[in-house]
Structure formats: C-alpha cells, structure tokens
Short mmCIF file of N, CA and C in Angstrom, two decimals:
data_model
loop_
_atom_site.label_atom_id
_atom_site.label_comp_id
_atom_site.label_asym_id
_atom_site.label_seq_id
_atom_site.Cartn_x
_atom_site.Cartn_y
_atom_site.Cartn_z
N MET A 63 69.81 129.17 62.73
CA MET A 63 70.68 129.41 63.88
C MET A 63 70.48 128.34 64.95
N LEU A 64 69.23 128.10 65.29
CA LEU A 64 68.93 127.10 66.31
C LEU A 64 69.36 125.70 65.83
N TYR A 65 69.16 125.44 64.55
CA TYR A 65 69.56 124.16 63.98
C TYR A 65 71.06 123.94 64.15
N HIS A 66 71.87 124.98 63.89
CA HIS A 66 73.33 124.87 64.03
C HIS A 66 73.71 124.60 65.47
N LEU A 67 73.04 125.22 66.39
CA LEU A 67 73.34 124.99 67.81
C LEU A 67 73.03 123.55 68.21
N ILE A 68 71.93 123.03 67.70
CA ILE A 68 71.56 121.65 68.01
C ILE A 68 72.60 120.69 67.44
N VAL A 69 73.02 120.92 66.20
CA VAL A 69 74.01 120.05 65.57
C VAL A 69 75.34 120.14 66.31
N ILE A 70 75.77 121.34 66.65
CA ILE A 70 77.02 121.51 67.39
C ILE A 70 76.92 120.83 68.75
N ASP A 71 75.79 120.98 69.39
CA ASP A 71 75.57 120.35 70.69
C ASP A 71 75.64 118.82 70.56
N PHE A 72 75.02 118.29 69.53
CA PHE A 72 75.02 116.84 69.33
C PHE A 72 76.44 116.33 69.05
N ILE A 73 77.17 117.06 68.19
CA ILE A 73 78.54 116.65 67.84
C ILE A 73 79.43 116.72 69.07
N SER A 74 79.25 117.74 69.88
CA SER A 74 80.11 117.87 71.07
C SER A 74 79.79 116.78 72.09
N LYS A 75 78.56 116.29 72.12
CA LYS A 75 78.20 115.25 73.09
C LYS A 75 78.49 113.85 72.58
N LYS A 76 78.66 113.72 71.28
CA LYS A 76 78.85 112.39 70.71
C LYS A 76 80.07 111.65 71.27
N PRO A 77 81.23 112.29 71.41
CA PRO A 77 82.36 111.57 72.01
C PRO A 77 82.04 111.10 73.43
N LEU A 78 81.30 111.92 74.15
CA LEU A 78 80.92 111.54 75.51
C LEU A 78 80.03 110.30 75.48
N LEU A 79 79.06 110.29 74.57
CA LEU A 79 78.16 109.14 74.46
C LEU A 79 78.94 107.88 74.07
N SER A 80 79.85 108.01 73.11
CA SER A 80 80.60 106.83 72.69
C SER A 80 81.51 106.35 73.81
N ARG A 81 82.08 107.29 74.59
CA ARG A 81 82.94 106.90 75.71
C ARG A 81 82.12 106.17 76.78
N LEU A 82 80.93 106.67 77.05
CA LEU A 82 80.06 106.00 78.03
C LEU A 82 79.68 104.61 77.55
N LEU A 83 79.40 104.49 76.27
CA LEU A 83 79.04 103.19 75.70
C LEU A 83 80.22 102.22 75.79
N GLN A 84 81.44 102.70 75.53
CA GLN A 84 82.62 101.84 75.64
C GLN A 84 82.83 101.37 77.07
N GLN A 85 82.63 102.28 78.04
CA GLN A 85 82.78 101.90 79.44
C GLN A 85 81.77 100.82 79.81
N LYS A 86 80.54 101.00 79.36
CA LYS A 86 79.49 100.02 79.66
C LYS A 86 79.84 98.67 79.03
N THR A 87 80.33 98.70 77.79
CA THR A 87 80.71 97.46 77.10
C THR A 87 81.83 96.77 77.86
N ARG A 88 82.83 97.55 78.28
CA ARG A 88 83.95 96.97 79.02
C ARG A 88 83.48 96.34 80.32
N LYS A 89 82.59 97.02 81.03
CA LYS A 89 82.08 96.49 82.29
C LYS A 89 81.32 95.19 82.04
N THR A 90 80.52 95.16 80.98
CA THR A 90 79.75 93.96 80.65
C THR A 90 80.69 92.81 80.31
N GLU A 91 81.74 93.11 79.52
CA GLU A 91 82.69 92.05 79.15
C GLU A 91 83.40 91.50 80.37
N SER A 92 83.83 92.38 81.27
CA SER A 92 84.55 91.90 82.45
C SER A 92 83.61 91.11 83.36
N ALA A 93 82.35 91.54 83.43
CA ALA A 93 81.39 90.80 84.25
C ALA A 93 81.14 89.41 83.67
N SER A 94 81.04 89.33 82.35
CA SER A 94 80.79 88.01 81.74
C SER A 94 82.02 87.11 81.90
N LYS A 95 83.22 87.69 81.80
CA LYS A 95 84.43 86.88 82.02
C LYS A 95 84.48 86.37 83.45
N HIS A 96 84.11 87.25 84.38
CA HIS A 96 84.10 86.87 85.79
C HIS A 96 83.10 85.74 86.03
N PHE A 97 81.91 85.85 85.41
CA PHE A 97 80.89 84.82 85.56
C PHE A 97 81.37 83.49 84.98
N LEU A 98 82.00 83.54 83.81
CA LEU A 98 82.51 82.31 83.19
C LEU A 98 83.59 81.68 84.07
N ARG A 99 84.44 82.52 84.66
CA ARG A 99 85.49 82.00 85.54
C ARG A 99 84.86 81.32 86.75
N LEU A 100 83.83 81.94 87.32
CA LEU A 100 83.14 81.33 88.46
C LEU A 100 82.51 79.99 88.06
N GLU A 101 81.87 79.99 86.89
CA GLU A 101 81.24 78.77 86.41
C GLU A 101 82.27 77.66 86.22
N LYS A 102 83.42 78.01 85.65
CA LYS A 102 84.48 77.02 85.42
C LYS A 102 85.00 76.48 86.75
N ASN A 103 85.21 77.38 87.72
CA ASN A 103 85.68 76.94 89.03
C ASN A 103 84.68 76.01 89.69
N GLN A 104 83.39 76.35 89.57
CA GLN A 104 82.35 75.51 90.17
C GLN A 104 82.32 74.14 89.49
N PHE A 105 82.50 74.11 88.17
CA PHE A 105 82.52 72.85 87.44
C PHE A 105 83.67 71.97 87.93
N HIS A 106 84.86 72.57 88.07
CA HIS A 106 86.01 71.79 88.52
C HIS A 106 85.84 71.32 89.95
N GLN A 107 85.19 72.15 90.77
CA GLN A 107 84.94 71.74 92.16
C GLN A 107 83.99 70.54 92.19
N LEU A 108 82.92 70.60 91.41
CA LEU A 108 81.97 69.49 91.37
C LEU A 108 82.63 68.24 90.80
N LYS A 109 83.47 68.43 89.78
CA LYS A 109 84.17 67.29 89.18
C LYS A 109 85.09 66.65 90.22
N GLY A 110 85.80 67.48 91.00
CA GLY A 110 86.67 66.96 92.05
C GLY A 110 85.90 66.20 93.11
N GLU A 111 84.73 66.72 93.49
CA GLU A 111 83.90 66.03 94.48
C GLU A 111 83.43 64.67 93.94
N ALA A 112 83.09 64.62 92.66
CA ALA A 112 82.64 63.36 92.06
C ALA A 112 83.78 62.34 92.05
N VAL A 113 84.99 62.80 91.73
CA VAL A 113 86.15 61.90 91.72
C VAL A 113 86.40 61.37 93.14
N THR A 114 86.29 62.25 94.13
CA THR A 114 86.51 61.84 95.52
C THR A 114 85.47 60.79 95.93
N ARG A 115 84.21 61.02 95.58
CA ARG A 115 83.16 60.05 95.91
C ARG A 115 83.43 58.71 95.25
N ARG A 116 83.87 58.76 93.98
CA ARG A 116 84.16 57.52 93.25
C ARG A 116 85.31 56.77 93.91
N ARG A 117 86.34 57.49 94.32
CA ARG A 117 87.49 56.83 94.97
C ARG A 117 87.08 56.20 96.29
N LYS A 118 86.27 56.92 97.06
CA LYS A 118 85.81 56.37 98.34
C LYS A 118 84.98 55.11 98.11
N ALA A 119 84.10 55.17 97.11
CA ALA A 119 83.27 54.00 96.81
C ALA A 119 84.12 52.81 96.37
N SER A 120 85.10 53.07 95.53
CA SER A 120 85.93 51.95 95.05
C SER A 120 86.79 51.40 96.18
N SER A 121 87.25 52.26 97.10
CA SER A 121 88.04 51.74 98.22
C SER A 121 87.16 50.91 99.16
N LYS A 122 85.90 51.29 99.31
CA LYS A 122 84.98 50.50 100.14
C LYS A 122 84.74 49.14 99.50
N VAL A 123 84.60 49.13 98.19
CA VAL A 123 84.39 47.87 97.47
C VAL A 123 85.60 46.97 97.65
N LEU A 124 86.79 47.54 97.55
CA LEU A 124 88.02 46.74 97.73
C LEU A 124 88.11 46.20 99.15
N GLU A 125 87.71 47.00 100.15
CA GLU A 125 87.73 46.54 101.54
C GLU A 125 86.76 45.38 101.73
N MET A 126 85.59 45.48 101.10
CA MET A 126 84.59 44.44 101.26
C MET A 126 85.04 43.14 100.58
N GLN A 127 85.77 43.26 99.49
CA GLN A 127 86.23 42.09 98.77
C GLN A 127 87.35 41.36 99.51
N SER A 128 88.15 42.09 100.25
CA SER A 128 89.28 41.44 100.93
C SER A 128 88.93 40.90 102.30
#
C-alpha cells in the first residue's frame, strides 16, 4: 500500500519536475544568448575603436608628410 502511494506520488510530481527543468533550461539558454550578444557588441565596439585610432594615425601621418 505504501509502495503504491510513493509511486503515485512520484508519477504525479514528475511532470512538475520536468516542467521546472525545462524552465531552468530555457532561462540558461536565454542567458547564454544574452551573454553572447553582449560579447559580440563589445567586440564590434572594440573593433570600431581600433579602426578610428588607425584612421587618426594615418591622417596624422599624411599631415606630417605634406
């Protein structure tokens, strides 16, 4: 009798456990996507700053040559 109650209890809780696990997985996936997006934005920002520095340096070189 007690065994049946434990099994029924486990079966009834299993959908809840799987739903909680899916929510956690979804949150983790969205957090990792957000982090990757931030990383990509930071990369493009640094790349833009490097291009700007290069342009300034080359314009200074051109000024010095003329």
